[in-house]
Coordinates of C-alpha atoms and ligand atoms in Angstrom, one line a residue:
M3 CA 4.9 -19.1 -5.6
P4 CA 1.6 -17.7 -6.9
R5 CA 1.2 -13.9 -6.8
P6 CA -1.4 -11.5 -8.0
Y7 CA -1.9 -10.3 -11.6
V8 CA 0.0 -6.9 -11.5
L9 CA -1.2 -4.1 -13.6
L10 CA 0.9 -0.9 -13.8
S11 CA -1.3 2.2 -14.5
A12 CA 0.1 5.6 -15.4
A13 CA -0.6 8.8 -17.3
V14 CA 2.4 10.2 -19.1
S15 CA 3.1 13.4 -21.1
L16 CA 4.3 13.2 -24.7
D17 CA 7.9 13.8 -23.3
G18 CA 7.6 10.9 -20.8
F19 CA 6.9 12.7 -17.6
L20 CA 4.4 11.8 -14.8
D21 CA 4.2 15.3 -13.4
D22 CA 5.8 18.8 -13.5
T23 CA 8.1 20.2 -10.9
G24 CA 5.4 22.5 -9.3
P25 CA 3.9 21.9 -5.9
D26 CA 0.5 20.8 -7.2
R27 CA 0.0 17.6 -9.1
L28 CA -0.2 18.2 -12.9
L29 CA -3.4 16.7 -14.3
L30 CA -2.4 14.7 -17.4
S31 CA -5.7 13.0 -18.0
G32 CA -9.2 14.4 -18.6
P33 CA -12.5 13.4 -17.0
A34 CA -13.1 10.5 -19.4
D35 CA -9.8 8.9 -18.5
F36 CA -10.2 9.5 -14.7
D37 CA -13.5 7.6 -15.1
R38 CA -11.7 4.8 -16.9
V39 CA -9.2 4.6 -14.1
D40 CA -12.0 4.5 -11.6
E41 CA -13.4 1.5 -13.5
V42 CA -10.0 -0.3 -13.4
R43 CA -9.8 0.4 -9.6
A44 CA -13.2 -1.0 -9.1
A45 CA -12.2 -4.2 -10.9
S46 CA -9.1 -4.6 -8.7
D47 CA -8.7 -6.3 -5.3
A48 CA -6.0 -3.8 -4.2
I49 CA -4.4 -0.5 -5.3
L50 CA -0.8 0.1 -4.6
V51 CA 1.2 3.4 -4.6
G52 CA 4.7 4.1 -3.2
A53 CA 5.1 6.2 -0.1
G54 CA 6.7 8.9 -2.3
T55 CA 3.5 9.3 -4.2
I56 CA 1.5 9.7 -1.0
R57 CA 4.0 12.4 0.0
A58 CA 3.9 14.2 -3.4
D59 CA 0.3 13.8 -4.4
N60 CA -1.6 13.0 -1.2
P61 CA -4.1 10.8 -3.1
R62 CA -7.2 9.2 -1.8
L63 CA -7.3 6.2 -4.2
L64 CA -11.0 5.6 -3.9
V65 CA -13.6 4.1 -6.2
N66 CA -15.5 7.3 -6.8
S67 CA -18.5 5.9 -8.6
A68 CA -21.3 4.9 -6.2
E69 CA -22.7 2.4 -8.8
R70 CA -19.3 0.6 -9.0
R71 CA -19.0 0.5 -5.2
A72 CA -22.5 -1.0 -5.0
A73 CA -21.6 -3.6 -7.6
R74 CA -18.6 -4.6 -5.6
V75 CA -20.7 -5.0 -2.5
A76 CA -23.4 -6.9 -4.4
A77 CA -20.6 -9.3 -5.6
G78 CA -19.6 -10.0 -2.0
R79 CA -16.4 -7.8 -2.2
P80 CA -15.4 -4.9 0.1
E81 CA -16.8 -1.6 -1.0
Y82 CA -13.3 -0.3 -1.7
P83 CA -10.2 -2.1 -2.9
L84 CA -7.5 -2.8 -0.3
K85 CA -5.1 0.2 -0.2
V86 CA -1.4 -0.8 -0.2
T87 CA 1.7 1.2 0.1
V88 CA 5.4 0.5 0.5
S89 CA 8.0 2.4 2.4
G90 CA 11.6 1.3 3.2
S91 CA 12.1 3.9 5.9
G92 CA 8.6 3.7 7.5
D93 CA 8.7 7.5 7.6
L94 CA 5.0 8.3 6.9
D95 CA 2.7 11.2 7.5
P96 CA -0.2 10.1 9.6
D97 CA -2.3 13.0 8.3
A98 CA -2.1 11.9 4.6
R99 CA -5.5 11.3 3.1
F100 CA -4.5 7.8 2.1
W101 CA -5.0 6.6 5.7
H102 CA -8.3 8.3 6.4
T103 CA -10.4 7.4 3.3
G104 CA -11.7 4.1 1.8
G105 CA -11.4 0.6 3.3
E106 CA -8.5 -1.4 4.7
K107 CA -4.9 -0.4 4.4
V108 CA -1.6 -2.3 4.4
L109 CA 1.9 -1.0 4.6
Y110 CA 4.9 -3.1 3.5
T111 CA 8.1 -1.9 5.0
T112 CA 11.5 -3.2 6.0
D113 CA 12.2 -4.9 9.3
K114 CA 13.8 -1.6 10.5
G115 CA 11.0 0.6 9.2
A116 CA 8.3 -1.4 10.9
A117 CA 8.8 0.0 14.4
R118 CA 8.9 3.6 13.1
A119 CA 5.8 3.1 10.9
A120 CA 3.9 1.4 13.7
E121 CA 4.5 4.4 15.9
A122 CA 3.6 7.0 13.2
L123 CA 0.4 5.2 12.2
D124 CA -0.6 4.1 15.7
G125 CA -4.4 4.0 16.1
L126 CA -5.2 4.2 12.3
G127 CA -5.8 0.5 12.0
V128 CA -3.1 0.0 9.3
D129 CA -1.7 -3.5 8.9
V130 CA 2.1 -2.9 9.1
V131 CA 4.0 -5.8 7.5
P132 CA 7.8 -6.1 7.6
A133 CA 9.1 -7.6 4.3
G134 CA 12.7 -8.3 5.0
P135 CA 15.9 -6.3 5.7
D136 CA 15.4 -4.6 2.3
L137 CA 12.0 -4.3 0.9
D138 CA 11.5 -7.5 -1.2
W139 CA 8.9 -7.2 -3.9
H140 CA 8.5 -11.0 -4.2
V141 CA 7.7 -11.1 -0.5
V142 CA 5.2 -8.3 -0.8
L143 CA 3.3 -9.9 -3.8
E144 CA 3.3 -13.3 -2.2
H145 CA 1.9 -11.9 1.0
L146 CA -0.8 -10.0 -0.8
Y147 CA -1.8 -13.2 -2.6
D148 CA -1.6 -15.6 0.3
V149 CA -2.7 -13.5 3.3
R150 CA -4.8 -10.7 1.8
G151 CA -6.3 -12.8 -1.0
V152 CA -5.4 -10.3 -3.7
R153 CA -5.7 -11.7 -7.2
R154 CA -5.6 -8.5 -9.2
L155 CA -3.3 -5.6 -8.1
M156 CA -3.4 -2.2 -9.7
V157 CA -0.2 -0.2 -9.2
E158 CA -0.6 3.6 -9.6
G159 CA 3.0 4.7 -9.2
G160 CA 5.1 6.5 -8.8
G161 CA 7.8 6.1 -11.3
R162 CA 10.2 4.4 -8.9
V163 CA 7.7 1.6 -8.1
H164 CA 6.7 1.2 -11.8
T165 CA 10.4 0.9 -12.7
Q166 CA 11.2 -1.6 -10.0
L167 CA 8.3 -3.9 -10.8
L168 CA 8.9 -3.8 -14.6
R169 CA 12.6 -4.3 -14.2
L170 CA 12.1 -7.3 -11.9
G171 CA 9.7 -8.9 -14.5
L172 CA 6.8 -8.7 -12.0
A173 CA 4.4 -6.5 -14.1
D174 CA 1.9 -8.5 -16.1
E175 CA 0.4 -5.5 -17.9
L176 CA 1.1 -1.8 -18.4
Q177 CA -1.8 0.6 -18.9
L178 CA -0.4 3.9 -20.2
A179 CA -2.5 7.0 -20.9
L180 CA -0.6 9.2 -23.3
A181 CA -1.6 12.8 -22.6
P182 CA -1.3 15.5 -25.4
L183 CA 1.0 17.9 -23.5
L184 CA 4.7 18.5 -23.0
V185 CA 6.2 19.1 -19.6
G186 CA 9.7 20.1 -20.7
Q187 CA 11.2 20.4 -17.2
P188 CA 14.5 18.5 -16.7
G189 CA 13.9 17.8 -13.0
A190 CA 10.3 16.5 -13.5
P191 CA 9.6 12.9 -12.5
R192 CA 9.8 10.3 -15.3
L193 CA 7.7 7.3 -15.7
F194 CA 10.6 4.8 -16.1
G195 CA 14.1 5.4 -14.8
P196 CA 17.4 4.3 -16.3
G197 CA 18.8 0.8 -15.8
P198 CA 18.4 -2.7 -17.2
Y199 CA 15.0 -4.0 -18.2
P200 CA 14.1 -7.6 -19.2
G201 CA 14.9 -8.2 -22.8
G202 CA 17.3 -5.2 -23.1
P203 CA 16.8 -2.1 -25.3
A204 CA 15.8 -4.3 -28.3
G205 CA 13.1 -6.1 -26.3
R206 CA 9.6 -5.1 -27.4
L207 CA 6.5 -5.3 -25.3
R208 CA 3.4 -6.7 -27.0
L209 CA 0.7 -4.1 -27.8
A210 CA -2.6 -5.5 -26.5
E211 CA -4.9 -2.6 -27.1
T212 CA -5.0 1.1 -28.1
R213 CA -8.1 3.2 -27.5
P214 CA -8.8 7.0 -27.5
V215 CA -10.2 8.1 -24.1
G216 CA -11.2 11.8 -24.4
D217 CA -8.0 13.5 -25.7
V218 CA -5.6 10.9 -24.3
V219 CA -4.7 7.6 -25.9
L220 CA -4.8 4.4 -23.7
M221 CA -2.2 1.9 -24.6
R222 CA -2.1 -1.6 -23.0
Y223 CA 1.2 -3.4 -23.2
V224 CA 2.2 -6.9 -22.1
P225 CA 5.9 -7.6 -21.3
T226 CA 7.3 -10.4 -23.4
A227 CA 10.9 -11.0 -22.4
P228 CA 11.2 -14.4 -20.6
G229 CA 12.5 -14.7 -17.1
T230 CA 16.0 -16.0 -16.4
G231 CA 17.1 -19.1 -14.7
P232 CA 14.6 -20.7 -12.2
Y233 CA 12.7 -17.4 -11.7
A234 CA 9.4 -17.0 -13.3
S235 CA 8.6 -13.5 -14.7
A236 CA 5.2 -12.1 -15.6
A237 CA 6.1 -12.7 -19.3
D238 CA 6.7 -16.4 -18.5
R239 CA 3.1 -16.5 -17.4
Y240 CA 1.9 -14.8 -20.6
W241 CA 3.7 -17.2 -22.9
L242 CA 2.7 -20.3 -20.8
A243 CA -0.9 -19.1 -21.1
L244 CA -0.5 -18.9 -24.8
A245 CA 1.0 -22.4 -24.9
C246 CA -2.1 -23.6 -23.0
E247 CA -4.4 -21.9 -25.5
L248 CA -2.5 -23.5 -28.4
A249 CA -3.2 -26.9 -26.8
G250 CA -6.8 -26.2 -27.7
L251 CA -5.9 -26.4 -31.4
C252 CA -4.9 -30.1 -31.2
P253 CA -6.9 -32.7 -33.1
P254 CA -8.5 -34.9 -30.4
S255 CA -6.7 -38.2 -29.5
R256 CA -7.5 -41.0 -27.1
T257 CA -3.9 -42.1 -26.9
A258 CA -2.0 -38.9 -26.4
F259 CA -2.2 -35.5 -24.6
S260 CA -3.1 -32.3 -26.2
V261 CA -0.1 -29.9 -25.8
G262 CA 0.8 -26.4 -27.0
A263 CA 4.3 -25.0 -27.2
V264 CA 6.0 -21.7 -27.9
V265 CA 9.7 -20.9 -28.3
V266 CA 10.7 -17.4 -27.3
A267 CA 14.0 -15.6 -27.6
A268 CA 15.5 -13.7 -24.6
D269 CA 14.4 -10.4 -26.0
G270 CA 10.8 -11.5 -26.2
T271 CA 10.7 -12.4 -29.9
E272 CA 8.5 -15.4 -30.6
L273 CA 10.6 -17.8 -32.7
A274 CA 7.9 -20.5 -33.3
R275 CA 4.8 -22.1 -31.9
G276 CA 3.3 -25.6 -32.3
H277 CA 0.7 -28.0 -31.0
S278 CA 0.3 -31.8 -30.8
R279 CA -0.6 -33.6 -34.1
E280 CA -0.1 -30.4 -36.0
G281 CA 1.7 -32.0 -39.0
D282 CA 1.1 -35.7 -38.5
P283 CA -0.9 -37.9 -36.1
V284 CA 2.0 -38.5 -33.7
E285 CA 3.8 -35.1 -33.8
H286 CA 4.4 -33.4 -30.4
A287 CA 4.0 -29.7 -29.7
E288 CA 7.6 -28.9 -28.9
E289 CA 8.8 -31.0 -31.9
A290 CA 6.4 -29.1 -34.2
A291 CA 7.6 -25.7 -32.9
L292 CA 11.4 -26.5 -32.9
A293 CA 11.1 -27.9 -36.5
K294 CA 10.1 -24.4 -37.7
I295 CA 13.4 -22.8 -36.4
D296 CA 16.7 -22.9 -38.2
P297 CA 18.9 -25.1 -36.0
A298 CA 21.8 -22.5 -36.5
D299 CA 19.7 -19.7 -35.1
P300 CA 21.9 -18.1 -32.4
R301 CA 18.9 -17.0 -30.4
L302 CA 18.2 -20.7 -29.4
A303 CA 20.9 -20.7 -26.8
S304 CA 19.2 -18.1 -24.7
A305 CA 15.6 -19.0 -25.7
T306 CA 12.9 -20.4 -23.5
V307 CA 10.6 -23.2 -24.5
Y308 CA 7.0 -23.0 -23.1
S309 CA 5.1 -26.2 -23.1
S310 CA 1.7 -26.7 -21.5
L311 CA 2.9 -30.3 -20.5
E312 CA 6.3 -31.4 -19.3
P313 CA 8.4 -32.3 -22.3
C314 CA 8.3 -36.1 -23.0
A315 CA 11.1 -38.4 -21.8
R316 CA 10.5 -41.4 -24.1
R317 CA 8.5 -42.1 -27.2
A318 CA 7.8 -45.1 -29.4
S319 CA 7.1 -43.2 -32.5
R320 CA 10.3 -41.1 -32.9
P321 CA 14.0 -41.6 -32.2
A322 CA 14.3 -38.7 -29.7
P323 CA 11.8 -37.5 -27.0
C324 CA 11.1 -33.8 -26.8
A325 CA 13.3 -33.3 -23.7
R326 CA 16.2 -34.4 -25.9
L327 CA 15.1 -32.3 -28.9
I328 CA 15.1 -29.2 -26.7
L329 CA 18.6 -29.9 -25.4
D330 CA 19.9 -30.7 -28.9
A331 CA 18.5 -27.4 -30.1
G332 CA 20.6 -25.7 -27.5
V333 CA 17.7 -24.4 -25.4
R334 CA 18.5 -24.3 -21.7
R335 CA 15.3 -23.0 -20.1
V336 CA 11.8 -24.6 -20.1
V337 CA 8.6 -23.4 -18.5
T338 CA 5.7 -25.8 -18.1
A339 CA 2.3 -26.1 -16.4
W340 CA 2.2 -29.7 -15.2
R341 CA 4.2 -32.9 -14.8
E342 CA 3.4 -35.7 -17.2
P343 CA 1.1 -38.3 -15.4
D344 CA 1.5 -42.0 -15.9
T345 CA -1.5 -42.2 -18.2
F346 CA 0.3 -43.1 -21.4
V347 CA 4.0 -43.4 -20.4
P348 CA 4.7 -44.6 -16.8
G349 CA 7.5 -42.8 -14.9
A350 CA 8.3 -40.2 -17.6
D351 CA 10.6 -37.6 -16.3
G352 CA 11.3 -35.1 -19.0
N353 CA 12.1 -32.4 -16.5
G354 CA 14.7 -34.7 -14.9
I355 CA 16.4 -35.1 -18.3
L356 CA 16.4 -31.4 -18.8
T357 CA 17.7 -30.5 -15.3
A358 CA 20.4 -33.2 -15.4
A359 CA 21.7 -31.5 -18.6
G360 CA 21.9 -28.2 -16.8
A361 CA 18.7 -26.7 -18.1
D362 CA 16.4 -24.6 -15.9
V363 CA 12.9 -26.0 -15.6
V364 CA 10.1 -23.8 -14.1
V365 CA 6.8 -25.4 -13.3
L366 CA 3.8 -23.0 -12.9
P367 CA 1.1 -25.2 -11.4
E368 CA -1.5 -22.4 -11.4
Y369 CA -1.8 -23.1 -15.2
A370 CA -2.3 -26.8 -14.8
A371 CA -6.0 -26.7 -15.0
A372 CA -5.9 -24.6 -18.2
A373 CA -3.3 -26.9 -19.7
K374 CA -5.4 -30.0 -19.0
A375 CA -8.6 -28.4 -20.3
P376 CA -7.7 -25.7 -22.8
N377 CA -10.6 -23.3 -23.4
G378 CA -9.0 -20.0 -24.1
H379 CA -9.7 -16.7 -22.3
L380 CA -6.3 -16.7 -20.5
L381 CA -4.5 -13.9 -22.3
P382 CA -4.8 -10.3 -21.4
Ligands
ZN14 ZN1 7.1 -34.9 -26.8

């Protein structure tokens, strides 16, 4: 199911805290960074915070710049991004500033919390949406995409919400402002809590950008650890976007598709990449990528192959099609953007060969257009 691009935004102290233990919110950023955050908000369709953050910080979550609001309106968008919060209990303070400022608001809660929230927020015009017996983030994100038309979601905390979204593999990007101060209080709230994260302790996020903003440093990270089984993670979308961009490197051909492929280990390490006709005029992308990896590499068994097009099922030019090469390499997970049409090989079913052998195949059709007409500009 398609869902919004999810951007986690936080400012953090040098010792990893979001705030101190005092009653007032500790200001980690300076004016320049608050202005940067305002710009990111203005570029978002919706801003989300957890109910705990509303309780602790009582934020307004507005776009403060009149110019940016005017630019939104001129572009046919609402003056303010949609404000979104989540609360399992539905126990919310109707006097919080969140409800009384800006544009439209949505609350996602549990089936149980919905009645309590509807009563607490009666008359405030808040859309209260039950999202299952327990709050299910997949339901929340799909609803935001489908029903509210949100394509870009900015998440401003707190630590619990950031932790859940990153752990579930649902964060497409992390924007972290590192502030030059030390909180040093054991009970203070941390950015990320303990527990398992995709890729494990050795998994490294990809650093997309660093930039000084006043006296803080902005760091933009992209998660890289592939999803598991049939579930698509945000990192799956990143790697498939890269595969689609690699398809743009293929020498043109009238008799074959242009395809890009990347092989990625479970911890997010790129093992190899390739594209069609890279080495010789009939070489396929998955074949080119797999040929660069030692067949004895133990990481292949838990790796994912990203291919902009479904791996081929039959070929005249080589003894084994790519679906077979992938299985023979020991790979058991494939992510692709579109099924092979009958243009060159009728009835090809590479995905069928893969799934029959027990591999997981994930198709992300939202990348099909990019896969068919690679032109770049997909990667964050
Ligand atoms: Zn092939």
